[in-house]
CSV table of C-alpha atoms in Angstrom, one decimal:
chain,number,residue,atom,x,y,z
A,12,MET,CA,-11.5,11.8,-4.6
A,13,THR,CA,-8.8,12.5,-2.1
A,14,ALA,CA,-7.8,10.2,0.7
A,15,SER,CA,-9.1,12.8,3.1
A,16,ALA,CA,-12.5,13.1,1.3
A,17,SER,CA,-13.0,9.3,1.5
A,18,ALA,CA,-12.1,9.3,5.1
A,19,SER,CA,-14.7,11.9,5.9
A,20,GLN,CA,-17.6,9.8,4.5
A,21,ASP,CA,-18.1,7.8,7.6
A,22,PRO,CA,-17.9,10.1,10.7
A,23,ARG,CA,-19.2,7.4,13.0
A,24,SER,CA,-15.9,5.5,12.6
A,25,ARG,CA,-12.5,7.1,13.6
A,26,PRO,CA,-13.0,10.6,12.2
A,27,PRO,CA,-10.1,12.4,10.5
A,28,VAL,CA,-8.6,15.3,12.4
A,29,PHE,CA,-6.5,17.5,10.1
A,30,VAL,CA,-3.6,19.2,12.0
A,31,HIS,CA,-2.3,22.2,9.9
A,32,ILE,CA,1.2,22.8,11.4
A,33,GLY,CA,2.5,25.5,9.0
A,34,GLU,CA,5.1,26.3,7.9
A,35,ALA,CA,5.1,30.0,8.9
A,36,LYS,CA,4.8,32.7,6.2
A,37,THR,CA,3.0,30.3,3.7
A,38,GLY,CA,-0.4,32.1,3.7
A,39,THR,CA,-1.3,30.7,7.1
A,40,THR,CA,-2.9,33.9,8.3
A,41,PHE,CA,-5.0,34.1,5.1
A,42,LEU,CA,-6.2,30.5,5.5
A,43,GLN,CA,-6.9,30.9,9.2
A,44,ASN,CA,-8.9,34.1,8.6
A,45,LEU,CA,-10.9,32.4,5.9
A,46,LEU,CA,-11.6,29.4,8.1
A,47,ASP,CA,-12.5,31.7,11.0
A,48,GLU,CA,-15.0,33.7,9.0
A,49,ASN,CA,-16.6,30.6,7.5
A,50,ARG,CA,-16.7,28.6,10.7
A,51,ASP,CA,-20.5,28.2,10.8
A,52,ALA,CA,-20.7,27.3,7.1
A,53,LEU,CA,-18.0,24.7,7.5
A,54,ARG,CA,-19.7,23.2,10.5
A,55,ALA,CA,-23.0,23.1,8.7
A,56,ASP,CA,-21.2,21.2,5.9
A,57,GLY,CA,-19.7,18.7,8.3
A,58,LEU,CA,-16.3,20.1,9.3
A,59,LEU,CA,-15.5,21.4,12.7
A,60,TYR,CA,-13.0,24.3,13.0
A,61,PRO,CA,-12.9,24.9,16.7
A,62,PRO,CA,-13.2,28.5,17.9
A,63,CYS,CA,-9.9,30.4,18.2
A,64,GLY,CA,-8.6,33.9,18.3
A,65,GLY,CA,-8.7,34.4,14.5
A,66,SER,CA,-5.0,33.6,13.7
A,67,GLY,CA,-5.3,29.9,14.4
A,68,HIS,CA,-5.2,27.9,17.6
A,69,VAL,CA,-2.3,29.7,19.1
A,70,LEU,CA,-3.2,29.5,22.8
A,71,GLU,CA,-4.0,25.8,22.4
A,72,THR,CA,-0.6,25.3,20.8
A,73,PHE,CA,1.1,27.1,23.7
A,74,ASP,CA,-0.7,24.8,26.1
A,75,LEU,CA,0.3,21.7,24.2
A,76,ARG,CA,3.9,22.8,24.0
A,77,ARG,CA,4.0,24.2,27.6
A,78,ILE,CA,5.3,27.6,26.4
A,79,THR,CA,4.4,31.3,26.4
A,80,PHE,CA,5.0,34.0,23.8
A,81,LYS,CA,8.2,35.9,24.6
A,82,GLY,CA,7.8,35.0,28.3
A,83,ASN,CA,4.4,36.7,28.6
A,84,PRO,CA,1.9,34.3,30.3
A,85,ASP,CA,-1.8,34.4,29.4
A,86,PRO,CA,-4.3,32.9,31.8
A,87,ALA,CA,-6.3,31.7,28.9
A,88,ILE,CA,-3.6,29.2,27.9
A,89,ALA,CA,-3.9,26.7,30.8
A,90,GLY,CA,-6.3,23.9,29.8
A,91,SER,CA,-7.1,25.3,26.4
A,92,TRP,CA,-5.7,22.3,24.4
A,93,ALA,CA,-7.8,19.8,26.5
A,94,ARG,CA,-10.9,22.0,26.1
A,95,MET,CA,-10.5,22.0,22.3
A,96,VAL,CA,-9.8,18.3,22.1
A,97,ALA,CA,-13.0,17.7,24.2
A,98,GLU,CA,-15.0,19.7,21.7
A,99,VAL,CA,-13.5,17.7,18.8
A,100,ARG,CA,-14.2,14.4,20.5
A,101,GLU,CA,-17.8,15.5,21.2
A,102,TRP,CA,-18.2,16.6,17.6
A,103,GLY,CA,-17.3,13.1,16.4
A,104,GLY,CA,-16.7,14.0,12.8
A,105,PRO,CA,-14.0,15.6,10.7
A,106,ALA,CA,-12.2,18.5,12.3
A,107,LEU,CA,-9.4,20.9,11.6
A,108,ILE,CA,-6.7,22.4,13.9
A,109,SER,CA,-4.4,25.1,12.6
A,110,SER,CA,-1.3,26.8,14.0
A,111,GLU,CA,2.1,27.4,12.4
A,112,LEU,CA,3.5,27.3,15.9
A,113,LEU,CA,2.9,23.6,15.9
A,114,ALA,CA,5.8,23.1,13.4
A,115,PRO,CA,8.6,23.5,16.0
A,116,ALA,CA,7.0,21.0,18.3
A,117,ALA,CA,9.3,18.4,19.8
A,118,ARG,CA,8.6,14.7,19.6
A,119,THR,CA,7.3,14.8,23.2
A,120,HIS,CA,4.7,17.4,22.2
A,121,ILE,CA,3.8,15.4,19.1
A,122,ARG,CA,3.2,12.3,21.1
A,123,ARG,CA,1.1,14.3,23.5
A,124,LEU,CA,-1.0,15.5,20.6
A,125,ARG,CA,-1.5,12.0,19.2
A,126,LYS,CA,-2.4,10.6,22.6
A,127,SER,CA,-5.0,13.2,23.1
A,128,LEU,CA,-6.5,12.6,19.7
A,129,ASP,CA,-6.3,8.8,19.9
A,130,PHE,CA,-10.0,8.6,19.0
A,131,ALA,CA,-9.3,10.0,15.5
A,132,ASP,CA,-7.1,9.4,12.5
A,133,VAL,CA,-4.6,12.3,12.5
A,134,HIS,CA,-3.7,13.9,9.2
A,135,ILE,CA,-0.8,16.4,9.0
A,136,VAL,CA,-1.1,19.3,6.7
A,137,PHE,CA,2.0,21.3,5.8
A,138,THR,CA,2.0,24.3,3.6
A,139,VAL,CA,5.4,25.1,2.1
A,140,ARG,CA,6.9,27.7,-0.4
A,141,ASP,CA,10.3,28.4,-1.8
A,142,LEU,CA,13.1,29.8,0.4
A,143,ALA,CA,13.8,32.8,-1.8
A,144,ARG,CA,10.4,34.3,-0.7
A,145,GLN,CA,10.7,32.9,2.8
A,146,LEU,CA,13.9,34.7,3.7
A,147,PRO,CA,12.7,38.3,3.4
A,148,ALA,CA,9.3,37.3,4.9
A,149,ALA,CA,10.8,35.6,7.9
A,150,TRP,CA,13.3,38.4,8.7
A,151,GLN,CA,10.6,41.1,8.6
A,152,GLU,CA,8.3,38.9,10.8
A,153,ARG,CA,11.1,38.9,13.4
A,154,ILE,CA,11.5,42.6,13.1
A,155,LYS,CA,7.7,43.0,13.7
A,156,ASN,CA,8.2,41.2,16.9
A,157,ARG,CA,10.8,43.6,18.4
A,158,GLY,CA,13.8,42.2,16.4
A,159,GLN,CA,16.8,44.5,16.0
A,160,GLU,CA,19.2,42.5,13.7
A,161,THR,CA,20.0,44.0,10.3
A,162,PHE,CA,19.1,41.8,7.3
A,163,ALA,CA,22.8,41.0,6.7
A,164,GLU,CA,23.3,40.1,10.4
A,165,TRP,CA,20.2,37.9,10.4
A,166,ARG,CA,21.2,36.0,7.3
A,167,SER,CA,24.6,35.2,8.8
A,168,TYR,CA,22.8,33.8,11.8
A,169,ILE,CA,20.7,31.6,9.5
A,170,HIS,CA,23.9,30.0,8.1
A,171,ASP,CA,25.6,29.5,11.5
A,172,PRO,CA,22.9,29.4,14.2
A,173,THR,CA,25.3,28.1,16.9
A,174,ALA,CA,27.6,31.1,16.5
A,175,ALA,CA,24.9,33.6,16.6
A,176,PRO,CA,24.7,35.9,19.7
A,177,THR,CA,20.8,35.6,19.6
A,178,ASN,CA,18.4,32.8,19.0
A,179,ALA,CA,17.5,34.2,15.5
A,180,GLY,CA,19.1,31.4,13.5
A,181,ARG,CA,17.6,28.6,15.7
A,182,HIS,CA,14.2,30.3,15.6
A,183,PHE,CA,14.3,30.4,11.8
A,184,TRP,CA,15.1,26.7,11.4
A,185,ASN,CA,12.6,25.6,14.1
A,186,LEU,CA,9.9,27.1,11.8
A,187,HIS,CA,11.4,26.4,8.4
A,188,ASP,CA,13.5,23.2,8.5
A,189,VAL,CA,11.1,21.4,6.1
A,190,GLU,CA,13.0,18.0,6.3
A,191,GLY,CA,13.2,18.0,10.1
A,192,ILE,CA,9.6,19.2,10.7
A,193,LEU,CA,8.1,16.6,8.3
A,194,ALA,CA,10.3,13.8,9.6
A,195,ARG,CA,9.1,14.4,13.2
A,196,TRP,CA,5.4,14.9,12.4
A,197,SER,CA,5.2,12.0,10.0
A,198,GLU,CA,6.6,9.4,12.3
A,199,GLU,CA,4.2,6.4,12.8
A,200,LEU,CA,1.9,7.8,10.1
A,201,PRO,CA,1.2,6.3,6.7
A,202,PRO,CA,2.7,8.6,4.1
A,203,ASP,CA,-0.7,9.4,2.6
A,204,ARG,CA,-1.7,11.0,5.9
A,205,THR,CA,1.0,13.7,5.6
A,206,HIS,CA,-0.2,16.2,3.1
A,207,VAL,CA,2.2,18.8,1.6
A,208,VAL,CA,0.5,21.8,0.0
A,209,THR,CA,2.7,23.9,-2.2
A,210,VAL,CA,2.2,27.7,-2.2
A,211,PRO,CA,1.6,29.0,-5.8
A,212,PRO,CA,4.3,31.2,-7.3
A,213,SER,CA,4.3,35.0,-6.6
A,214,GLY,CA,1.8,36.8,-8.8
A,215,GLY,CA,-0.5,33.8,-9.2
A,216,ASP,CA,-4.1,33.5,-8.2
A,217,PRO,CA,-4.3,33.8,-4.3
A,218,ALA,CA,-7.4,31.6,-4.4
A,219,LEU,CA,-5.3,28.6,-5.6
A,220,LEU,CA,-3.8,28.1,-2.2
A,221,TRP,CA,-7.2,27.8,-0.6
A,222,SER,CA,-8.4,25.5,-3.4
A,223,ARG,CA,-5.5,23.2,-2.7
A,224,PHE,CA,-5.9,23.3,1.0
A,225,ALA,CA,-9.7,22.7,0.7
A,226,GLN,CA,-8.9,19.6,-1.4
A,227,VAL,CA,-6.9,18.1,1.5
A,228,ILE,CA,-9.6,18.7,4.1
A,229,GLY,CA,-12.4,17.5,1.8
A,230,VAL,CA,-14.5,20.7,1.3
A,231,GLU,CA,-15.6,22.6,-1.8
A,232,PRO,CA,-13.5,25.8,-2.0
A,233,ASP,CA,-16.1,27.9,-3.8
A,234,ARG,CA,-18.6,27.6,-1.0
A,235,TYR,CA,-16.5,29.7,1.3
A,236,PRO,CA,-15.7,33.4,0.5
A,237,PRO,CA,-12.2,34.8,1.2
A,238,PRO,CA,-11.7,36.8,4.4
A,239,GLU,CA,-12.9,40.4,4.6
A,240,ARG,CA,-10.2,41.6,7.0
A,241,SER,CA,-6.7,42.3,5.8
A,242,VAL,CA,-4.0,39.6,6.0
A,243,ASN,CA,-0.5,39.8,7.4
A,244,SER,CA,0.8,42.2,4.6
A,245,SER,CA,4.5,42.5,3.7
A,246,LEU,CA,6.5,45.6,4.4
A,247,GLY,CA,8.8,47.3,1.9
A,248,ALA,CA,12.5,47.7,2.4
A,249,ALA,CA,12.2,51.3,3.7
A,250,GLU,CA,9.2,50.5,5.9
A,251,VAL,CA,10.7,47.5,7.6
A,252,SER,CA,14.0,49.4,8.1
A,253,VAL,CA,12.0,52.1,10.0
A,254,VAL,CA,10.4,49.5,12.2
A,255,ARG,CA,13.8,47.9,13.0
A,256,GLN,CA,15.3,51.3,13.9
A,257,VAL,CA,12.4,52.1,16.1
A,258,ASN,CA,12.9,48.8,17.8
A,259,VAL,CA,16.5,49.8,18.5
A,260,ALA,CA,15.4,53.2,19.7
A,261,ILE,CA,13.0,51.8,22.2
A,262,GLY,CA,15.2,49.0,23.5
A,263,GLY,CA,14.0,46.0,21.6
A,264,ASP,CA,13.1,43.1,23.9
A,265,ASP,CA,13.4,45.4,26.9
A,266,PHE,CA,10.3,47.3,25.8
A,267,PRO,CA,7.1,45.8,27.3
A,268,TRP,CA,5.5,43.3,25.0
A,269,ALA,CA,1.8,44.3,25.6
A,270,PRO,CA,2.1,47.9,24.3
A,271,TYR,CA,4.5,46.8,21.6
A,272,ASP,CA,2.0,44.2,20.4
A,273,ARG,CA,-0.8,46.6,20.3
A,274,TYR,CA,0.8,49.7,18.9
A,275,MET,CA,3.8,48.5,16.9
A,276,LYS,CA,2.9,45.0,15.6
A,277,TRP,CA,-0.8,45.4,15.0
A,278,TYR,CA,-1.0,49.1,14.2
A,279,PHE,CA,2.3,50.8,13.2
A,280,SER,CA,3.6,48.0,11.0
A,281,PRO,CA,0.2,47.3,9.2
A,282,GLN,CA,-0.1,51.1,8.6
A,283,LEU,CA,3.3,51.1,6.9
A,284,ALA,CA,2.4,48.0,4.9
A,285,THR,CA,-0.3,50.0,3.2
A,286,ARG,CA,2.4,52.1,1.5
A,287,ARG,CA,3.4,49.2,-0.8
A,288,GLY,CA,7.0,50.2,-0.7
A,289,VAL,CA,9.9,48.8,-2.7
A,290,PRO,CA,10.3,45.1,-1.8
A,291,ILE,CA,13.4,43.6,-0.1
A,292,GLU,CA,16.2,42.5,-2.4
A,293,LEU,CA,17.8,39.1,-1.8
A,294,PRO,CA,21.6,39.1,-2.6
A,295,GLU,CA,22.7,36.8,-5.5
A,296,SER,CA,24.6,34.5,-3.1
A,297,GLU,CA,21.6,34.0,-0.9
A,298,TYR,CA,19.4,33.4,-4.0
A,299,GLU,CA,21.7,30.6,-5.2
A,300,TRP,CA,21.7,29.1,-1.7
A,301,ALA,CA,17.9,29.3,-1.5
A,302,VAL,CA,17.5,27.5,-4.9
A,303,SER,CA,19.8,24.6,-3.9
A,304,THR,CA,18.2,24.3,-0.4
A,305,SER,CA,14.7,24.4,-1.8
A,306,GLN,CA,15.5,21.7,-4.3
A,307,ARG,CA,16.8,19.5,-1.5
A,308,PHE,CA,13.6,20.0,0.4
A,309,ALA,CA,11.5,19.1,-2.7
A,310,LYS,CA,13.6,15.9,-3.3
A,311,SER,CA,13.1,14.8,0.4
A,312,ILE,CA,9.3,15.3,0.1
A,313,ALA,CA,9.1,13.3,-3.1
A,314,GLU,CA,11.3,10.5,-1.7
A,315,ALA,CA,9.1,10.3,1.5
A,316,GLY,CA,6.0,9.6,-0.6
A,317,TYR,CA,3.8,12.2,1.1
A,318,ASP,CA,0.6,13.3,-0.5
A,319,VAL,CA,1.6,16.4,-2.5
A,320,VAL,CA,-1.2,18.8,-3.5
A,321,GLY,CA,0.2,21.3,-5.9
A,322,ASP,CA,3.6,21.0,-7.7
A,323,LEU,CA,7.0,20.4,-6.1
A,324,GLU,CA,8.5,22.3,-8.9
A,325,GLU,CA,7.0,25.4,-7.3
A,326,LEU,CA,9.5,25.1,-4.5
A,327,THR,CA,12.4,25.9,-6.8
A,328,PRO,CA,12.7,29.7,-7.1
A,329,THR,CA,12.7,30.9,-10.7
A,330,ARG,CA,13.0,34.6,-10.2
A,331,ARG,CA,15.3,36.3,-7.8
A,332,PRO,CA,13.5,38.8,-5.6
A,333,SER,CA,14.6,42.3,-6.7
A,334,GLY,CA,14.2,45.6,-5.0
A,335,MET,CA,16.2,47.2,-2.4
A,336,ASP,CA,18.7,46.3,0.4
A,337,PRO,CA,16.8,47.1,3.6
A,338,ASP,CA,20.2,47.8,5.3
A,339,ASP,CA,21.0,50.5,2.8
A,340,VAL,CA,17.8,52.5,2.2
A,341,PRO,CA,18.3,56.1,1.1
A,342,ALA,CA,17.6,58.6,3.8
A,343,ASP,CA,14.8,60.3,1.9
A,344,LEU,CA,12.8,57.0,1.7
A,345,LEU,CA,13.4,56.4,5.4
A,346,ALA,CA,12.1,59.9,6.0
A,347,ASP,CA,8.9,59.4,4.0
A,348,ALA,CA,8.2,56.1,5.7
A,349,GLY,CA,9.1,57.4,9.2
A,350,ILE,CA,6.9,60.5,8.9
A,351,ALA,CA,4.0,58.4,7.6
A,352,GLY,CA,4.3,56.0,10.5
A,353,ILE,CA,4.4,58.8,13.1
A,354,ALA,CA,1.4,60.5,11.5
A,355,SER,CA,-0.5,57.2,11.8
A,356,LEU,CA,0.4,57.0,15.5
A,357,VAL,CA,-0.8,60.5,16.1
A,358,ARG,CA,-4.1,59.6,14.5
A,359,LEU,CA,-4.3,56.6,16.8
A,360,LEU,CA,-3.7,58.8,19.8
A,361,ALA,CA,-6.4,61.1,18.6
A,362,ASP,CA,-8.9,58.3,18.4
A,363,GLY,CA,-8.2,57.4,22.0
A,364,ALA,CA,-7.9,60.9,23.4
A,365,GLY,CA,-10.4,62.9,25.3
A,366,ALA,CA,-12.9,65.0,23.3
A,367,ASP,CA,-11.0,68.2,24.0
A,368,GLU,CA,-7.7,66.7,22.7
A,369,VAL,CA,-8.9,65.2,19.5
A,370,PRO,CA,-9.0,68.3,17.3
A,371,ALA,CA,-5.4,69.3,18.2
A,372,LEU,CA,-4.0,65.8,17.7
A,373,ARG,CA,-5.7,65.4,14.4
A,374,ALA,CA,-4.5,68.8,13.3
A,375,ARG,CA,-0.9,67.8,14.1
A,376,ALA,CA,-1.2,64.7,12.1
A,377,GLU,CA,-2.6,66.6,9.1
A,378,ALA,CA,0.1,69.2,9.5
A,379,ALA,CA,2.9,66.6,9.4
A,380,GLU,CA,1.5,65.0,6.3
A,381,GLN,CA,1.2,68.4,4.7
A,382,LYS,CA,4.8,69.2,5.5
A,383,LEU,CA,5.9,66.0,4.0
A,384,HIS,CA,4.6,67.2,0.6
A,385,GLU,CA,5.5,70.8,1.0
A,386,HIS,CA,9.2,70.1,1.7
A,387,ALA,CA,9.8,67.4,-0.8
A,388,GLU,CA,12.6,69.3,-2.4
A,389,LEU,CA,14.6,69.6,0.9
A,390,PRO,CA,17.3,67.1,2.0
A,391,ALA,CA,16.0,64.2,4.0
A,392,ALA,CA,17.5,65.3,7.3
A,393,GLU,CA,15.9,68.7,7.0
A,394,ARG,CA,12.5,67.2,6.2
A,395,ILE,CA,12.7,65.0,9.3
A,396,LYS,CA,13.8,68.0,11.4
A,397,ARG,CA,10.8,70.0,10.4
A,398,CYS,CA,8.3,67.2,10.9
A,399,LEU,CA,9.5,64.5,13.3
A,400,VAL,CA,11.0,66.8,15.9
A,401,GLU,CA,7.9,68.9,16.1
A,402,LEU,CA,5.6,66.0,16.5
A,403,SER,CA,7.8,64.2,19.0
A,404,GLY,CA,7.9,67.4,21.1
A,405,GLN,CA,4.2,67.7,21.1
A,406,VAL,CA,3.4,64.0,21.8
A,407,ARG,CA,5.6,62.8,24.6
A,408,TRP,CA,5.5,59.1,24.1
A,409,LEU,CA,6.7,59.4,20.5
A,410,GLY,CA,9.9,61.0,21.8
A,411,ALA,CA,11.9,57.7,21.6
A,412,LEU,CA,11.7,58.1,17.8
A,413,LEU,CA,14.0,61.2,18.1
A,414,GLY,CA,16.9,58.8,18.7
A,415,TRP,CA,16.1,57.2,15.3
A,416,TYR,CA,16.1,60.6,13.7
A,417,ARG,CA,19.4,61.6,15.2
A,418,ARG,CA,21.1,58.4,14.1
A,419,LEU,CA,19.8,58.9,10.6
A,420,ARG,CA,21.3,62.4,10.5
A,421,ARG,CA,24.7,60.9,11.5
A,422,ARG,CA,24.7,58.4,8.6
A,423,PRO,CA,27.5,59.2,6.2
A,424,ALA,CA,26.4,60.4,2.8
A,425,LYS,CA,27.0,58.1,-0.1
A,426,ALA,CA,29.5,59.1,-2.7
A,427,ALA,CA,27.9,60.3,-5.9
């Protein structure tokens, strides 16, 4: 029996409240979707997972930390933390709060959280995985949020955040400094109330992460089916390169967030993720650094005496990610990914168009995909010329992608 399970036996005393703080890119979206879809069943079994937007308690976290996302205020933020805490208090039994955006919280925010939950025994849950997998995942997540840095530029910012011209390095460590995050959150808590859940190695059973997480919060994992909707899938090297170059073409952070969030982050990028392209390769020097840093994190966790569910050995990378450098993707692969992405946007436009426009837009999307196959033998630039230019001319708000095409044409050819 876990410490959390024994604590949940007497909900009339101080109930346990599990606060899942991340870290980011450790299966958090999968866990949150599973919890969201099984909310009623969990409640019937004695665990409250307060309502949220699906991907964790983001608005509530913004309210606790007094922040907004990329400067975009949401009227639903104000008071959302207090409303959730009131529901947890009224429930009176075990409860779970989850958001990876809690990890960067400063000590003032953590004290605010503990004060608001002073009627409960707070347990911290931290999911963690090795840095060799975190680096490509974190970079592409930044790209999916209007980022413009190349993979090499971004990695240099990770190693020297103070010298970076952007906040990329600081942002990474705010979310992934395992030692610092756990040190802040575990202050004034017994070590056995800080639970570290290791993410299983790549290629393992995805249900194992949920099984470990369920052990911490004291529920039977087999009682709750996995989520039906898709999770935050990874992009291949060519696909994420297309997204990055589109970001540059449309102006990055100068492009309004609301349409970007809707069309690029939650449509264009997921559509490209379905292609299952060649994964991102991590250079040998970065792999060695990831190994040594991950081993340091594992040692600090062991020495702190936290409750570890899983195996700290899993934090040491054993296989270097191999694939392709996203900064040096061949033009033909960029063409394939770019045309597929544009065709998906045309289909989206067709779905939202008037009845008289739908047939024409769908025909254009089908024609583009057909040309992609018909002209497979042509050079990449010529394929894009025949497909991308035509589509961009017909659908005006796709015209910004023409800049991406023109830059691609100007790329010097590699020596044979």
